[in-house]
XYZ file of C-alpha atoms in Angstrom:
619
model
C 143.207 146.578 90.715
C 141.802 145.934 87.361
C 138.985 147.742 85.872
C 136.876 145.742 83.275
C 135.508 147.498 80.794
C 131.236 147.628 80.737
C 130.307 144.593 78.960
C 133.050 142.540 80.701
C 131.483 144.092 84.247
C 128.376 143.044 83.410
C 129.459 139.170 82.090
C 131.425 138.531 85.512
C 128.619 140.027 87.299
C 125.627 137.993 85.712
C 127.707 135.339 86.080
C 127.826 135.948 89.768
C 124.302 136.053 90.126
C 124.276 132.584 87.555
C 126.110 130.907 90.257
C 123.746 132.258 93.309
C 120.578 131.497 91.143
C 121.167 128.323 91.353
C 121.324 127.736 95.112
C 119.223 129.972 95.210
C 116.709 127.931 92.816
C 117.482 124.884 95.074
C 116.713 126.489 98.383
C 113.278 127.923 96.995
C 112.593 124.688 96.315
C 112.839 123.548 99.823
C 111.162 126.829 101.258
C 108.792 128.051 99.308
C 105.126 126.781 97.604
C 105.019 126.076 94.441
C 102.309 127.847 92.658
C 100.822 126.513 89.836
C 97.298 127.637 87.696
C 94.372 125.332 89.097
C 93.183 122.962 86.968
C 90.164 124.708 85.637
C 87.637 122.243 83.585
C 87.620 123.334 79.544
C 84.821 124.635 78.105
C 82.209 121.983 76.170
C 83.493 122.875 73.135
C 87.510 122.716 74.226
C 88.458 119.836 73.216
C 91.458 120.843 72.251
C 92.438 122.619 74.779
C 91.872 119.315 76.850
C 94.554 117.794 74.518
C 97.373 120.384 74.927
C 97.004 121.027 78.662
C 97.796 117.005 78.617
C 100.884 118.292 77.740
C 102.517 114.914 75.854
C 105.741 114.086 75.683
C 107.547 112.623 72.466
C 107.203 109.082 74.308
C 103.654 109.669 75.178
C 102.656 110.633 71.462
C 104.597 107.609 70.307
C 102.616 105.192 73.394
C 99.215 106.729 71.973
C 100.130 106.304 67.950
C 100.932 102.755 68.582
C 98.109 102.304 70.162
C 95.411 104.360 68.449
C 96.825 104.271 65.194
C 94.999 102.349 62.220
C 97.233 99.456 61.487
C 96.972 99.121 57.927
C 96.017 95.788 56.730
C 96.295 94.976 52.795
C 94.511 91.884 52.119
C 96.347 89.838 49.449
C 95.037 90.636 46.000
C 93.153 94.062 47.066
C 92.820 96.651 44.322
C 93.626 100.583 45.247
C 92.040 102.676 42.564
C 94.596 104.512 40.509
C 93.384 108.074 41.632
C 94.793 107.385 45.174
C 97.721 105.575 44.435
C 99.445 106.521 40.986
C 100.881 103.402 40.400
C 100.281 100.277 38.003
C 97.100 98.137 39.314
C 98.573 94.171 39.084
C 95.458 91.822 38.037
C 94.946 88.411 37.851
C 92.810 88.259 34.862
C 93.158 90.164 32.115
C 90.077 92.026 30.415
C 89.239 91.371 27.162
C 88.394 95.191 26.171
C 88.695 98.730 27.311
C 85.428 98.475 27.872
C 85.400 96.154 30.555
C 88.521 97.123 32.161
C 86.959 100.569 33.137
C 83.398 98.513 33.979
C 85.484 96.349 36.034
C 87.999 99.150 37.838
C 84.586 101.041 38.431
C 83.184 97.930 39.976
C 86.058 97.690 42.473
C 85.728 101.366 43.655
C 81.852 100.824 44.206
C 82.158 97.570 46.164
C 85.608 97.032 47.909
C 86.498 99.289 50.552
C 90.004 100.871 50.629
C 92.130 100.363 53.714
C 94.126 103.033 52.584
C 91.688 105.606 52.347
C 89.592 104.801 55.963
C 92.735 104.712 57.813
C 93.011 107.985 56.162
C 89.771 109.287 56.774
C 88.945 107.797 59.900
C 92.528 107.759 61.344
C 92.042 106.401 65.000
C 91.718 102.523 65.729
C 89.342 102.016 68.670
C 90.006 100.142 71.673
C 87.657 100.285 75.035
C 88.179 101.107 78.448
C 86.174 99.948 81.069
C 84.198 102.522 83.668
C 82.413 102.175 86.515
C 80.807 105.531 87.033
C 80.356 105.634 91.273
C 77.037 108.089 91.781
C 74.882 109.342 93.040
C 75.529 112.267 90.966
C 73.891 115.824 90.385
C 72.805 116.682 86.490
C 75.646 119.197 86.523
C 78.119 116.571 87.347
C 76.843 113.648 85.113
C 77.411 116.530 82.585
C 81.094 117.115 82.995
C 81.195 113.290 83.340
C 79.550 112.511 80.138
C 82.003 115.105 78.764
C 85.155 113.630 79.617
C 84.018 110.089 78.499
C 82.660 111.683 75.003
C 86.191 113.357 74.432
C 87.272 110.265 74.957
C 85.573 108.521 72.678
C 87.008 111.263 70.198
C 90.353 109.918 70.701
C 89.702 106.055 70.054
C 88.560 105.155 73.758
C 84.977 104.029 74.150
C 83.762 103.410 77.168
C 81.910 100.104 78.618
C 80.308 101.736 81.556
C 79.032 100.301 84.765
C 76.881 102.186 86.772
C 76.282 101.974 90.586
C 74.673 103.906 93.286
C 76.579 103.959 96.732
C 72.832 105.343 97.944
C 70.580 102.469 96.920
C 70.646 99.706 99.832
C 70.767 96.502 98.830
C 67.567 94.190 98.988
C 65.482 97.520 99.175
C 61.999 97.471 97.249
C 62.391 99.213 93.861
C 66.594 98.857 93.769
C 65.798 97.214 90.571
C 63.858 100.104 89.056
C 65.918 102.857 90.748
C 69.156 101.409 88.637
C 67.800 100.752 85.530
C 66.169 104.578 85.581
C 70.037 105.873 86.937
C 71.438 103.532 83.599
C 69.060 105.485 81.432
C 69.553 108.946 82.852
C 73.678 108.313 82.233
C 72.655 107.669 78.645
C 70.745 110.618 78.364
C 73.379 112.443 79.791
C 75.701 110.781 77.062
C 73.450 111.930 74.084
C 72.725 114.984 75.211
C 76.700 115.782 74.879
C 76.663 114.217 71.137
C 77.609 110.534 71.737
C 75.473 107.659 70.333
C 74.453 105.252 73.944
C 73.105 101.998 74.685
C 71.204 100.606 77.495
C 71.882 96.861 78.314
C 69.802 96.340 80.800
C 69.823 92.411 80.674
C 72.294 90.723 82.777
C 75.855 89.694 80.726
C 77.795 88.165 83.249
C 77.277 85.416 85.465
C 77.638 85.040 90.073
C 80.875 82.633 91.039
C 83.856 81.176 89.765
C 84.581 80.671 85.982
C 84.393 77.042 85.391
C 88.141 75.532 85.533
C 88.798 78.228 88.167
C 89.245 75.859 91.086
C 92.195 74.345 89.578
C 94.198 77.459 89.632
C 96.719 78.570 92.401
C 96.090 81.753 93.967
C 99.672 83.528 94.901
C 99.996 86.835 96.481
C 96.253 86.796 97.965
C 95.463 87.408 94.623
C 91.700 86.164 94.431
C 89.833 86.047 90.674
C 86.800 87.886 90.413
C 83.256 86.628 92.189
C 81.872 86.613 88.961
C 82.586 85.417 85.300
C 81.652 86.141 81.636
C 81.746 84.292 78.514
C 82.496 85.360 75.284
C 79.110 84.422 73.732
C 77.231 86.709 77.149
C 79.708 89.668 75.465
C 77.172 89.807 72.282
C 75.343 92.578 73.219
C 78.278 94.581 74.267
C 80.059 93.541 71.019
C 77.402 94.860 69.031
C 76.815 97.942 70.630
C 80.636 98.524 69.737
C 80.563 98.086 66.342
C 77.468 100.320 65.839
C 79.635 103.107 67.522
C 77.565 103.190 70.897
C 78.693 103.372 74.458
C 77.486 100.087 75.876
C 75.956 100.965 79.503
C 75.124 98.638 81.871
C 73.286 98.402 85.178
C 74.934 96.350 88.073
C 73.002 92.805 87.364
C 74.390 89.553 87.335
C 72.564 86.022 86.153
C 72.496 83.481 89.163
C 72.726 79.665 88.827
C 68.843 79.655 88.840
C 69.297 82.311 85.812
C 67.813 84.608 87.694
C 68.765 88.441 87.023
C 69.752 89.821 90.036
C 71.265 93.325 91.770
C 74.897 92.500 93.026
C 77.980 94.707 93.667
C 79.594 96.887 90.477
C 82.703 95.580 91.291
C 81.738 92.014 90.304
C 80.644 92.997 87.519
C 83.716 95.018 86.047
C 86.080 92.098 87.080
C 84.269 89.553 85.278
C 84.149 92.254 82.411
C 87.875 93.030 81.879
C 88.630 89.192 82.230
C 85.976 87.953 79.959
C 86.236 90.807 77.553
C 90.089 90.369 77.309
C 89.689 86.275 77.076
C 87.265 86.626 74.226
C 89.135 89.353 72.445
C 92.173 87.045 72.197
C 89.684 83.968 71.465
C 88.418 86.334 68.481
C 92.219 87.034 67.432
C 93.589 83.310 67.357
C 90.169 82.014 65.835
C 88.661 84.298 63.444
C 90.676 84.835 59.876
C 89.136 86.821 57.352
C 89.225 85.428 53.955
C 92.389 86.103 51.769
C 90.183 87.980 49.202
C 88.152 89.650 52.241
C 88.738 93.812 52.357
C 89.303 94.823 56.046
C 87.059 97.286 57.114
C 88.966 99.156 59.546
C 86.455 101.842 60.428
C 84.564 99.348 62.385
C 87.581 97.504 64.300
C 87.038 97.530 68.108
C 89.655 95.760 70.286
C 87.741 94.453 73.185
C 91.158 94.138 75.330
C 90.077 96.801 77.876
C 93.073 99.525 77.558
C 92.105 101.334 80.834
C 90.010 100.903 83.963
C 88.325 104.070 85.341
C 86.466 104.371 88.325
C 85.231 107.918 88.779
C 83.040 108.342 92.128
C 83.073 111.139 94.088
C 86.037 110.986 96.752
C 88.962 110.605 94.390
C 91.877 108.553 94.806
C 93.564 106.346 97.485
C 94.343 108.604 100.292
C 98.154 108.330 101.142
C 100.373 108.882 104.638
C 102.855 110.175 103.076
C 100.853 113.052 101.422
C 98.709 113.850 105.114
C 95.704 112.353 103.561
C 95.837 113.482 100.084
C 95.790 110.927 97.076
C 98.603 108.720 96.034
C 99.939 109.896 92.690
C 100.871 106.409 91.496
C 100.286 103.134 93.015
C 102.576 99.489 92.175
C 100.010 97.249 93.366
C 102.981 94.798 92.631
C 105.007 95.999 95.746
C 102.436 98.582 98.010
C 99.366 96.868 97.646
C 99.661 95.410 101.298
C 101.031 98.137 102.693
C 98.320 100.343 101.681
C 95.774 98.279 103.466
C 98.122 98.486 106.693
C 99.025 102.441 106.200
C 94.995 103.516 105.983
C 93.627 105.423 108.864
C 90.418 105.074 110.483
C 89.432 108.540 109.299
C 89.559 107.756 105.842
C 87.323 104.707 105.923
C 84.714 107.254 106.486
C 85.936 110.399 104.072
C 86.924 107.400 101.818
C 84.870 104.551 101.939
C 85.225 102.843 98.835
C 89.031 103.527 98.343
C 89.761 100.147 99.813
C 87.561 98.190 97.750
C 88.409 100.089 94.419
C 92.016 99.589 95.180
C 91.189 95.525 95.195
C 88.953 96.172 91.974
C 92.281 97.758 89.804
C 94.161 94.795 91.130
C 91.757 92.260 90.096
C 91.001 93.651 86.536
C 94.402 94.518 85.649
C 95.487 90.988 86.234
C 93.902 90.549 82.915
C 94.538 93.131 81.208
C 97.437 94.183 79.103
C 100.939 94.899 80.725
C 100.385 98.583 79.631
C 97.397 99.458 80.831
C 96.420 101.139 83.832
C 93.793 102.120 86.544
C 92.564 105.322 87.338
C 90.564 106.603 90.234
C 89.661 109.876 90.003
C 86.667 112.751 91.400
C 83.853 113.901 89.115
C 85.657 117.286 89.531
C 88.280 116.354 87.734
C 86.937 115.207 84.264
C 89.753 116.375 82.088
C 92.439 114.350 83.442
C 91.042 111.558 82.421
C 92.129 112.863 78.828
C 95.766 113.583 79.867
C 95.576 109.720 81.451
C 94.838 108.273 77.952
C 97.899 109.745 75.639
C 100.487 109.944 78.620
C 99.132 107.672 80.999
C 101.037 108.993 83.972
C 99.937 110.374 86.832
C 99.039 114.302 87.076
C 102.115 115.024 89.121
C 104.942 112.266 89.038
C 105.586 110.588 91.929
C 109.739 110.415 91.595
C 110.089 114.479 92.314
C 111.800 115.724 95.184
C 109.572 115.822 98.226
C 110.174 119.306 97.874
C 108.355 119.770 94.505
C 105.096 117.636 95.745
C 104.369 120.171 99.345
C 102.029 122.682 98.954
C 101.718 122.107 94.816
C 98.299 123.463 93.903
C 98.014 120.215 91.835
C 98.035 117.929 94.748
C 94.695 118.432 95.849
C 91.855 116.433 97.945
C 90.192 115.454 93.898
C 94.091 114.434 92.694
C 93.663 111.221 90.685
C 95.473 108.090 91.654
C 97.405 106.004 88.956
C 97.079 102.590 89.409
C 99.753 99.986 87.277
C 100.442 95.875 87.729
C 103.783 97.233 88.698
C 106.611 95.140 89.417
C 107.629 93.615 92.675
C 111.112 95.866 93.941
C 114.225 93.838 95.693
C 117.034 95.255 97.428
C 120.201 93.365 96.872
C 123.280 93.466 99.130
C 126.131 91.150 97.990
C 127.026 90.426 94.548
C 126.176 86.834 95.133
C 122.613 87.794 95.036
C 123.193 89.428 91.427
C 122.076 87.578 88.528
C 124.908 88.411 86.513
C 123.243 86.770 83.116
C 120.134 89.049 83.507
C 122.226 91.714 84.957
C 124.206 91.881 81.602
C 121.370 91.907 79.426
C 119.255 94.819 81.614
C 122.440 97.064 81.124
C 123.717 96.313 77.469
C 120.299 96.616 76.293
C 119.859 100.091 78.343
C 122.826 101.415 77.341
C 123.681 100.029 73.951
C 127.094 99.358 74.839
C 129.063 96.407 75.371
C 129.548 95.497 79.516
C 133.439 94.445 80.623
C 132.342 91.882 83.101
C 135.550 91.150 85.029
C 136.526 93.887 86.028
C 133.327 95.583 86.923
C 132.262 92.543 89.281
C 135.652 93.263 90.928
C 135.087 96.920 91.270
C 131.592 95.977 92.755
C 133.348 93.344 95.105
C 134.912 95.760 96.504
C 132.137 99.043 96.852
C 129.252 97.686 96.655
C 126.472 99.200 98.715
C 123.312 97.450 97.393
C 121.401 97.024 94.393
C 117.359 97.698 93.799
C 116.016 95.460 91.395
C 112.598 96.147 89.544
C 111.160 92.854 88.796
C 112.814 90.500 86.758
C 115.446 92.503 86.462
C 113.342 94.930 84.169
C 114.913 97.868 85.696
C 118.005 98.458 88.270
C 119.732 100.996 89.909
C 123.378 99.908 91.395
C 124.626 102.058 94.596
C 128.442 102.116 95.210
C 130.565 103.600 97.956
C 133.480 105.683 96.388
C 136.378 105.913 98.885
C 136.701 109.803 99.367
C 140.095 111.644 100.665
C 138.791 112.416 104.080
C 138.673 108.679 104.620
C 134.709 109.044 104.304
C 132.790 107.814 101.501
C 130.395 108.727 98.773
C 126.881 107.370 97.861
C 127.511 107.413 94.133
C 124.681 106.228 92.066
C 126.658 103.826 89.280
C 124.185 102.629 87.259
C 120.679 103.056 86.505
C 118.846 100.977 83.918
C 115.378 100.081 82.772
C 114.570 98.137 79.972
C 113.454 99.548 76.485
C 109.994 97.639 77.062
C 109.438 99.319 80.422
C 110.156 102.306 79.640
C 106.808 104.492 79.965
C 104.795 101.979 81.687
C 105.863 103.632 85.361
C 109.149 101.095 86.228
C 111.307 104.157 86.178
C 109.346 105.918 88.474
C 109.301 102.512 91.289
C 112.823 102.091 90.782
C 113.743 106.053 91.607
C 111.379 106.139 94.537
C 112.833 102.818 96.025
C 116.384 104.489 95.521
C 115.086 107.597 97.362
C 113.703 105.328 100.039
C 117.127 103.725 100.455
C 119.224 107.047 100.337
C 118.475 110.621 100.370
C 115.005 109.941 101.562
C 115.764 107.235 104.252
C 114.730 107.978 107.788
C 111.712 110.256 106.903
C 108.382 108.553 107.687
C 107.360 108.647 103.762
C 109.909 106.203 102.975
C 108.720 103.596 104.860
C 107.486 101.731 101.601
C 108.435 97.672 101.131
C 111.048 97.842 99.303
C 112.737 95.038 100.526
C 115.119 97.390 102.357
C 115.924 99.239 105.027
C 112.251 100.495 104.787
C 112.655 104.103 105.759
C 114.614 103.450 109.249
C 118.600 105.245 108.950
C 120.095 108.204 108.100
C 119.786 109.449 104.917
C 123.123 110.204 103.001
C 123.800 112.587 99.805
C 123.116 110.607 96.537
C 125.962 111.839 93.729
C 125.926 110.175 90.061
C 127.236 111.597 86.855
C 125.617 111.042 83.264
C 126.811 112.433 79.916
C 126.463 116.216 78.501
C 124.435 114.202 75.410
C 122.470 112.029 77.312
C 118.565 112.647 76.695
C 117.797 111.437 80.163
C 119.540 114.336 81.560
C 116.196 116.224 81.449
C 114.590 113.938 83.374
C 118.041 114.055 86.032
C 117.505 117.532 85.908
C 114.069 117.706 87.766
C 114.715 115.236 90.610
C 118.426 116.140 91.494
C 119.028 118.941 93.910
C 121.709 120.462 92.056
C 123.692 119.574 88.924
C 127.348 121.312 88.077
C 129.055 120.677 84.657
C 132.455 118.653 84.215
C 133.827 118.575 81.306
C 131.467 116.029 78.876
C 130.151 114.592 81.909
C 126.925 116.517 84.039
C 127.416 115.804 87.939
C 123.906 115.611 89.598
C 123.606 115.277 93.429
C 120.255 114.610 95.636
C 120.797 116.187 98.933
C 119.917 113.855 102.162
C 116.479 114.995 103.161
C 116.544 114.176 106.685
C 119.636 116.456 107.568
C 117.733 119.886 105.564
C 114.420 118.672 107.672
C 116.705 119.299 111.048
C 118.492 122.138 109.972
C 115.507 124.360 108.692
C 113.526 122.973 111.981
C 116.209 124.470 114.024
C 116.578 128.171 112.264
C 113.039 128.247 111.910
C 111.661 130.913 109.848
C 116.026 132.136 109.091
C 116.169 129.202 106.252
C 118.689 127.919 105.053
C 121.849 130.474 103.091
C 123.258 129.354 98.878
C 126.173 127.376 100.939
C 125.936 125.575 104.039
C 129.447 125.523 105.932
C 129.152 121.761 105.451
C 128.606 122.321 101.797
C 131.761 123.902 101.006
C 134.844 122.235 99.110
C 132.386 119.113 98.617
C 132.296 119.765 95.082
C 135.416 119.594 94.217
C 135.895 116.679 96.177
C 132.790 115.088 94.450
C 134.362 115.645 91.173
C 137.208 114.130 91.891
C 135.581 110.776 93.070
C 133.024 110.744 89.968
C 136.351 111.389 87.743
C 138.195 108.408 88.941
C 135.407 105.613 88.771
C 136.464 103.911 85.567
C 134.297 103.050 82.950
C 132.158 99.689 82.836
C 131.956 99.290 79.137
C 134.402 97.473 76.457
């Protein structure tokens, strides 16, 4: 027997409990609740504390700097004054005297403004979101309201609000008055919290189809908005902008007689974010400030709407995979028909609107930007409409185990849903379907390495399972079967790849819950989604990939796998099939399950081994 000396004792034995902690960790994970601190509103005066419990990554600080950040614009021939840059002047004309040079240099402080010194001073470049705040609501809760959207403002997002009231029938005798006094109380309510407001109470947009509209092609039951705006009905919204106000507007619409007249929010914020978008690219391609011209960039507003926010008082899109609770992040791309077919009865009465909001994000983000995104969220929860603006992700992401999502005190009733364009998701099963020219350039530009064609097509003639594409081929995650010594074989995750560009604007998280739907996840009734797949009906099997000991995206492989084991330079990560845990902790009941499962042990080793062999795709 050999006796270890203290220190070596207690090395072998924390090592000991290294290895249990993490089954251990795993189990818990399947077992217990996770218990998180509730998401308590900040203080009037916290902003900042609004900021950090946003909690940005380095990818979200970089989204929200390109975004918010002044771009500096030097005009040709614009003078800095010497005390801020301490550096030569170039003129074109020489002055005559001293005299005049310091007249003149004095001149051109006074009168031309310094790009340099506003982006400085006034370091956040304004863009606008749109809002449609969803009452009736209580003073208390217009408060917190008015508080979110005045943080936001803080940040570079100012908000074109809509306002409706889900009490005030239509065609009733004073609607009219009772929506222009609920437009005025939100502005109030906006003052009262330190932001400058406007009332525009006249009608800007105008009932049916945009002229030229009935030449386009409607595809996907996409249908443009019932109402349309043109960039000269904008003015008033434009100039309420640049005077830093919050433009709000009452639910009013012109008809063809020109007569100013109640009609649903909705049609109004769809003709918004398309006109507003149209003429903010109209402005972009026609106006050109002269060469000579200073660019004043404290008073730059892009009228692209950046977000779309509807904040009412029932929250997001209630989901069946979540018993009723919100979705956490919607590809109207892929789900947007299955939604409609997955809601229950029930919630067209605890969630009346969710439908019709859920066919509002689709219509206005049709126009705007690829990046932006839709959020529906309760008046409870105000400050996540801060954490939606620098990481725009959902409070909780969707990709996590299943595991991770039950019983987290985040997921609540008031949980906002993330809405994105999305991208439409494929399932491939032959490499005949594979577009090997796109396929190429997905993985060489992921990867930044070079991809040995031949022989990786003949590797995949031979074990391919199937491939999910994102898109057009924006994103893609390639599923192999690995021969294993038993004569069985592994579900071995060989590539997965997303774009640079769509990285950050929720592809990543599709293309992992589609590959959960199609393995460790499949034939559990949340992965029913249309995938293009097998849609949720099989047996699930154990997912096993490997990635690099350097890779940055091992963090990320880290919180979704079930367990990870090092080999060498390489990280093995497995995802355990969800099904097979479901039956055996049914069947012991409140026993659970033990660190190693008899059918656990030896695999392993005999998953390193497989990983090991598969040869390496790049030149």
């Amino acid at each position: 027997m050999i006796h270890l000396p203290g220190p070596c004792r207690f090395v072998a034995a924390r090592h000991s409990q290294t290895f249990k902690a993490f089954y251990a960790t795993i189990r818990n994970l399947r077992q217990t609740a996770i218990h998180e601190p509730d998401d308590i509103e900040p203080s009037e005066n916290d902003f900042i504390l609004s900021i950090l419990k946003a909690n940005p990554s380095l990818r979200d600080t970089k989204f929200y700097r390109d975004h918010f950040g002044t771009p500096l614009v030097l005009p040709k021939g614009t003078l800095l004054p010497s005390k801020f840059l301490d550096v030569p002047q170039p003129t074109d004309v020489q002055p005559t005297s001293v005299t005049e040079t310091k007249s003149s240099r004095a001149k051109a402080e006074q009168t031309t403004p310094v790009p340099l010194v506003a982006s400085i001073l006034n370091p956040v470049y304004r863009r606008t979101a749109l809002v449609k705040i969803q009452g009736p609501f209580s003073d208390v809760q217009l408060d917190s309201i008015a508080r979110g959207l005045v943080y936001l403002e803080k940040l570079g997002l100012t908000s074109v609000i809509v306002v409706e009231n889900d009490q005030s029938v239509r065609g009733d005798e004073g609607e009219r008055a009772n929506l222009i006094e609920e437009t005025m109380r939100v502005v109030t309510t906006l003052e009262k919290q330190g932001a400058k407001a406007r009332p525009v109470l006249g009608a800007v947009v105008r009932l049916g189809p945009k002229p030229g509209d009935d030449n386009l092609t409607e595809s996907n039951d996409f249908v443009p908005p019932e109402a349309h705006a043109m960039p000269s009905d904008l003015i008033a919204i434009r100039s309420a902008l640049r005077a830093d106000e919050i433009p709000v507007l009452p639910p009013f619409a012109l008809d063809s007689f020109c007569r100013s007249m109640r009609v649903d929010a909705n049609d109004v914020i769809a003709a918004l974010a398309r006109g507003m978008a149209e003429a903010a690219g109209v402005k972009s391609n026609t106006e050109k400030e002269p060469s000579n011209a200073a660019h004043d960039v404290t008073k730059d507003v892009d009228l692209t709407p950046l977000r779309l926010m509807i904040i009412n008082r029932e929250g997001g899109v209630p989901s069946y995979a979540r018993s009723g609770y919100p979705h956490l992040l919607i590809n109207l791309s892929s789900e947007y028909s299955h939604i409609h077919d997955t809601f229950h009865e029930s919630w067209k009465h605890s969630n009346p609107t969710a439908l019709s909001n859920l066919s509002l994000a689709r219509q206005c983000l049709a126009y705007m930007p690829p990046t932006s995104s839709a959020i529906m969220v309760s008046h409870r929860s105000p400050s996540s409409l801060i954490a939606n603006l620098i990481t725009n992700k959902p409070a909780v992401s969707s990709s996590l185990p299943h595991a991770l999502l039950q019983h987290n005190s985040k997921l609540t009733p008031h949980t906002p849903t993330l809405l994105r364009r999305g991208l439409p998701i494929s399932v491939l099963r032959t490499t005949a379907d594979i577009d090997r020219r796109k396929m190429k350039s997905l993985l060489e530009q992921s990867f930044g390495r070079i991809l040995d064609e031949a022989p990786f097509y003949q590797r995949l003639e031979k074990c391919l399972d199937y491939v999910i594409v994102a898109g057009d081929y924006a994103g893609a995650a390639i599923v192999t079967n690995e021969p294993c010594p038993d004569s069985s074989s592994l579900s071995y995750l060989d590539k997965f790849a997303v774009l640079p560009n769509h990285q950050g604007d929720g592809t990543v998280d599709f293309l992992w819950v589609a590959l959960h739907d199609e393995s460790y996840g499949l034939g559990l009734p949340f992965s029913i989604n249309p995938n293009g797949g097998k849609e949720g009906k099989g047996e699930g099997r154990d997912l096993v990939w490997r990635s690099r000991c350097d890779n940055p995206v091992n963090k990320w492989y880290f919180e979704r796998s079930t367990g990870h084991m090092r080999m060498g330079s390489w990280v093995l990560f497995w995802c355990d099939a969800e099904k097979r845990l479901k039956t055996e902790e049914g069947r012991r009941a409140n026993a659970g399950l033990s660190f190693v499962e008899d059918w656990e042990k030896g695999r392993l080793s005999v998953w390193t081994d497989v990983a090991a062999k598969v040869p390496s795709s790049w030149k």
